[in-house]
Coordinates of C-alpha atoms and ligand atoms in Angstrom, one line a residue:
M24 CA -0.1 -15.1 -87.4
D25 CA 0.8 -17.0 -84.3
E26 CA -2.4 -17.7 -82.3
E27 CA -0.5 -19.6 -79.6
L28 CA 1.8 -16.7 -79.0
F29 CA -1.1 -14.3 -78.8
A30 CA -2.8 -16.6 -76.2
A31 CA 0.4 -16.9 -74.2
V32 CA 0.8 -13.2 -74.0
D33 CA -2.9 -12.8 -73.0
A34 CA -2.3 -15.4 -70.2
F35 CA 0.8 -13.6 -68.9
V36 CA -1.0 -10.3 -68.9
C37 CA -3.9 -11.9 -67.0
E38 CA -1.6 -13.4 -64.4
T39 CA 0.1 -10.1 -63.9
V40 CA -1.7 -6.8 -64.4
V41 CA -5.3 -7.9 -65.2
G42 CA -5.8 -10.1 -62.1
E43 CA -7.9 -13.2 -61.6
D44 CA -11.5 -13.1 -60.5
E45 CA -13.7 -15.9 -59.2
A46 CA -17.1 -14.4 -60.1
L47 CA -15.9 -13.8 -63.7
R48 CA -14.6 -17.3 -63.9
R49 CA -18.0 -18.6 -62.7
A50 CA -19.8 -16.5 -65.3
I51 CA -17.6 -18.0 -68.1
A52 CA -18.2 -21.5 -66.7
A53 CA -22.0 -20.9 -66.5
A54 CA -22.0 -19.7 -70.1
E55 CA -20.0 -22.6 -71.3
E56 CA -22.3 -25.1 -69.4
A57 CA -25.4 -23.5 -71.0
G58 CA -23.8 -23.9 -74.5
L59 CA -23.3 -20.2 -75.2
P60 CA -20.6 -19.4 -77.8
S61 CA -17.3 -18.3 -76.2
I62 CA -17.1 -14.9 -77.8
Q63 CA -17.0 -12.6 -74.9
V64 CA -14.3 -9.9 -74.6
S65 CA -11.0 -11.4 -73.5
P66 CA -9.9 -10.6 -69.9
P67 CA -7.4 -8.0 -71.0
Q68 CA -10.0 -6.3 -73.2
G69 CA -12.5 -6.5 -70.4
K70 CA -10.1 -4.8 -68.1
L71 CA -9.7 -2.1 -70.7
L72 CA -13.5 -1.6 -70.6
Q73 CA -13.3 -1.2 -66.9
L74 CA -10.6 1.4 -67.1
L75 CA -12.6 3.3 -69.7
V76 CA -15.7 3.3 -67.5
R77 CA -13.6 4.8 -64.7
L78 CA -11.8 7.3 -66.9
V79 CA -15.0 8.6 -68.3
G80 CA -16.6 8.7 -64.9
A81 CA -19.5 6.8 -66.4
R82 CA -22.8 6.5 -64.5
R83 CA -25.1 5.4 -67.3
I84 CA -23.9 2.7 -69.6
L85 CA -25.7 1.1 -72.6
E86 CA -24.5 -2.2 -74.0
F87 CA -25.6 -3.9 -77.2
G88 CA -25.1 -7.7 -76.9
T89 CA -25.1 -9.2 -73.4
L90 CA -24.2 -12.9 -74.2
G91 CA -23.5 -14.4 -70.8
G92 CA -23.0 -11.1 -69.0
Y93 CA -19.2 -11.1 -68.9
S94 CA -18.6 -7.6 -70.2
A95 CA -21.7 -6.3 -68.4
I96 CA -20.3 -7.6 -65.0
L97 CA -16.9 -6.0 -65.7
M98 CA -18.3 -2.6 -66.6
A99 CA -20.9 -2.7 -63.8
R100 CA -18.2 -3.3 -61.2
A101 CA -16.4 -0.1 -62.4
L102 CA -19.6 1.9 -61.9
P103 CA -20.2 4.1 -58.8
E104 CA -22.9 3.1 -56.3
N105 CA -25.6 4.9 -58.2
G106 CA -24.5 3.8 -61.6
R107 CA -26.7 1.8 -64.0
L108 CA -26.1 -0.4 -67.0
I109 CA -28.7 -1.5 -69.5
S110 CA -27.7 -4.4 -71.7
L111 CA -29.7 -5.5 -74.8
E112 CA -29.7 -9.1 -75.9
A113 CA -31.7 -10.8 -78.6
N114 CA -31.5 -14.3 -77.3
A115 CA -33.8 -15.0 -74.3
E116 CA -31.8 -18.0 -73.1
Y117 CA -28.5 -16.1 -73.2
A118 CA -30.2 -13.3 -71.3
E119 CA -31.3 -15.7 -68.6
V120 CA -27.8 -17.1 -68.2
A121 CA -26.5 -13.6 -68.0
R122 CA -29.0 -12.4 -65.4
A123 CA -28.0 -15.3 -63.1
S124 CA -24.3 -14.6 -63.5
I125 CA -24.8 -10.9 -63.0
E126 CA -26.8 -11.6 -59.8
K127 CA -24.1 -14.0 -58.5
A128 CA -21.4 -11.4 -59.3
G129 CA -23.2 -9.0 -56.9
V130 CA -24.1 -6.3 -59.5
G131 CA -27.8 -7.3 -60.0
E132 CA -29.0 -4.0 -58.7
K133 CA -27.0 -2.0 -61.2
V134 CA -27.7 -4.1 -64.4
E135 CA -30.8 -4.6 -66.4
V136 CA -30.8 -7.1 -69.3
R137 CA -33.5 -6.5 -71.9
V138 CA -34.5 -9.2 -74.2
G139 CA -35.2 -8.7 -77.9
P140 CA -33.5 -7.4 -81.0
A141 CA -31.7 -4.2 -80.0
L142 CA -33.3 -2.1 -82.7
E143 CA -36.7 -2.9 -81.3
A144 CA -35.6 -1.9 -77.7
L145 CA -34.5 1.6 -78.7
P146 CA -37.9 3.3 -78.9
A147 CA -38.7 2.3 -75.3
L148 CA -35.3 3.5 -74.2
E149 CA -35.9 6.8 -75.8
E150 CA -38.9 7.3 -73.5
E151 CA -37.0 6.7 -70.3
D152 CA -34.6 8.8 -68.2
A153 CA -31.8 6.3 -68.9
K154 CA -30.2 8.9 -71.2
P155 CA -28.0 10.6 -71.9
F156 CA -25.4 7.8 -71.7
D157 CA -21.8 8.3 -70.6
L158 CA -20.6 5.1 -72.3
V159 CA -22.0 2.8 -74.9
F160 CA -20.5 -0.5 -75.8
I161 CA -21.7 -1.9 -79.2
D162 CA -21.1 -5.6 -79.4
A163 CA -24.2 -7.3 -80.9
D164 CA -25.1 -8.1 -84.5
K165 CA -22.3 -6.5 -86.5
V166 CA -24.3 -5.5 -89.5
N167 CA -26.2 -3.1 -87.3
T168 CA -23.1 -1.6 -85.7
P169 CA -23.5 1.7 -87.8
N170 CA -27.2 1.9 -86.9
Y171 CA -26.5 1.4 -83.2
F172 CA -23.7 3.9 -83.4
S173 CA -25.9 6.6 -85.0
W174 CA -28.6 6.1 -82.4
A175 CA -26.0 6.2 -79.6
L176 CA -24.3 9.3 -80.9
D177 CA -27.4 11.4 -80.5
R178 CA -27.8 10.1 -76.9
T179 CA -24.3 10.2 -75.5
R180 CA -23.2 13.2 -73.5
P181 CA -20.2 15.3 -74.6
G182 CA -17.1 13.7 -73.1
G183 CA -18.9 10.4 -73.3
L184 CA -17.4 7.4 -75.1
I185 CA -18.8 5.0 -77.7
I186 CA -16.9 1.7 -78.2
A187 CA -17.6 -0.7 -81.0
D188 CA -16.1 -4.2 -80.8
N189 CA -15.1 -6.4 -83.8
V190 CA -14.5 -3.8 -86.4
V191 CA -11.2 -5.1 -87.8
R192 CA -12.4 -8.6 -88.5
D193 CA -9.1 -10.3 -89.4
G194 CA -8.0 -7.2 -91.3
T195 CA -10.9 -7.4 -93.8
L196 CA -11.7 -3.9 -92.7
A197 CA -9.2 -2.6 -95.2
D198 CA -10.7 -4.6 -98.1
G199 CA -13.3 -2.6 -100.0
D200 CA -14.3 -5.7 -101.9
A201 CA -14.9 -7.8 -98.8
A202 CA -17.9 -10.1 -99.3
D203 CA -18.8 -10.1 -95.6
E204 CA -21.7 -7.8 -94.9
A205 CA -20.5 -7.3 -91.3
T206 CA -17.1 -6.1 -92.7
Q207 CA -18.9 -3.7 -95.1
A208 CA -20.8 -2.3 -92.1
Q209 CA -17.6 -1.6 -90.2
R210 CA -16.2 0.2 -93.3
R211 CA -19.4 2.3 -93.6
L212 CA -19.1 3.2 -89.9
H213 CA -15.5 4.4 -90.4
Q214 CA -16.5 6.3 -93.5
M215 CA -19.4 7.9 -91.7
L216 CA -17.0 9.1 -88.9
A217 CA -14.6 10.6 -91.5
D218 CA -16.9 13.6 -91.7
E219 CA -18.6 13.5 -88.3
P220 CA -17.5 16.5 -86.3
R221 CA -19.3 15.3 -83.2
V222 CA -16.8 12.6 -82.4
S223 CA -13.0 12.2 -82.4
A224 CA -12.3 8.5 -83.0
T225 CA -9.7 5.9 -83.6
T226 CA -9.5 2.2 -84.2
V227 CA -7.1 -0.1 -82.3
Q228 CA -6.2 -3.4 -83.9
T229 CA -5.9 -6.3 -81.4
V230 CA -4.5 -9.8 -81.2
G231 CA -5.0 -12.2 -78.4
V232 CA -7.0 -15.3 -77.4
K233 CA -9.7 -14.1 -79.8
G234 CA -7.3 -13.9 -82.8
Y235 CA -7.0 -10.7 -84.9
D236 CA -9.7 -8.1 -84.5
G237 CA -10.0 -4.6 -83.1
F238 CA -12.3 -2.0 -81.6
L239 CA -13.3 1.6 -82.4
L240 CA -13.2 4.3 -79.7
A241 CA -15.2 7.5 -80.3
L242 CA -15.1 10.4 -77.9
V243 CA -18.2 12.6 -78.1
E244 CA -17.1 16.2 -78.6
P245 CA -18.8 19.2 -76.9
A246 CA -21.5 20.7 -79.1
Ligands
SAH327 N1 -20.7 -8.2 -74.9 C1 -20.6 -9.7 -74.6 C2 -20.4 -10.4 -75.9 C3 -21.6 -10.2 -76.9 S1 -21.6 -11.4 -78.2 C4 -19.3 -9.9 -73.8 O1 -18.2 -9.4 -74.2 O2 -19.4 -10.6 -72.8 C5 -22.8 -10.8 -79.2 C6 -24.2 -10.9 -78.6 O3 -25.1 -10.2 -79.4 C7 -24.8 -12.4 -78.6 O4 -25.2 -12.7 -77.3 C8 -26.0 -12.3 -79.5 O5 -27.0 -13.1 -79.2 C9 -26.4 -10.8 -79.4 N2 -27.2 -10.3 -80.5 C10 -27.1 -10.7 -81.8 N3 -28.0 -10.0 -82.6 C11 -28.6 -9.1 -81.7 C12 -29.6 -8.2 -81.9 N4 -30.2 -7.9 -83.0 N5 -30.0 -7.4 -80.8 C13 -29.4 -7.7 -79.6 N6 -28.4 -8.6 -79.4 C14 -28.0 -9.3 -80.4
DHB328 C1 -18.6 -12.8 -82.5 C2 -19.2 -11.8 -81.8 C3 -18.4 -11.0 -81.0 O1 -18.9 -9.9 -80.3 C4 -17.0 -11.2 -80.9 O2 -16.3 -10.4 -80.1 C5 -16.5 -12.3 -81.6 C6 -17.3 -13.1 -82.4 C7 -19.5 -13.7 -83.3 O3 -20.7 -13.4 -83.4 O4 -19.0 -14.6 -83.9
MG329 MG1 -17.4 -8.7 -79.5

């Protein structure tokens, strides 16, 4: 593994195809200043999220795990005028930092951050007309990724996309004896999808500034 090389390639990709962005740099700086962990998606990964939002033609997005709002800002910017993104965040201080950065980035009208453990936010969401979702980004507490996925699958339209971050976990995904509960949860998610006719899925391994990880992409099939 060559972390320096991965970071250098990410930097080159940023300087060239991804492009720089002042509002996003400010969001990162605000998160850092407030002491939030620097675990947001990398800029190239964030750009991929934007492309996926556009490819799906998403209008309603649900995000699990807001942190400082970095991925939320990126996805919200790719939404059409009438698009909406709801982001669930357990940590009230993180949510405050995120709301401020989202506002400053000019997408405050499109994004709503809800505070509380995501599982507790789901019953209220069920009652609203926020569904069905066109795209769901699962990036909160990793042990619950299979639970969030199951919930999202019933509430994402055919042709919609569910993305789960951090499923490869330094390659421990392949280790059935892995002690890490978060890894076991990603293995369960994959095994669950092995006989789930409602989605067509794949997992992409990634290296970059965040090391070795990967994300799962699941396209919801027509009924
Ligand atoms: N999507 C963000 C990064 C999210 S990091 C980005 O790329 O910019 C994971 C986030 O999930 C953290 O902010 C953490 O506080 C939050 N989280 C952890 N457990 C959670 C839970 N049970 N419900 C909702 N959010 C949770
Ligand atoms: C962590 C969370 C993430 O969503 C991520 O992409 C990387 C790390 C974490 O909780 O450590
Ligand atoms: Mg993540």
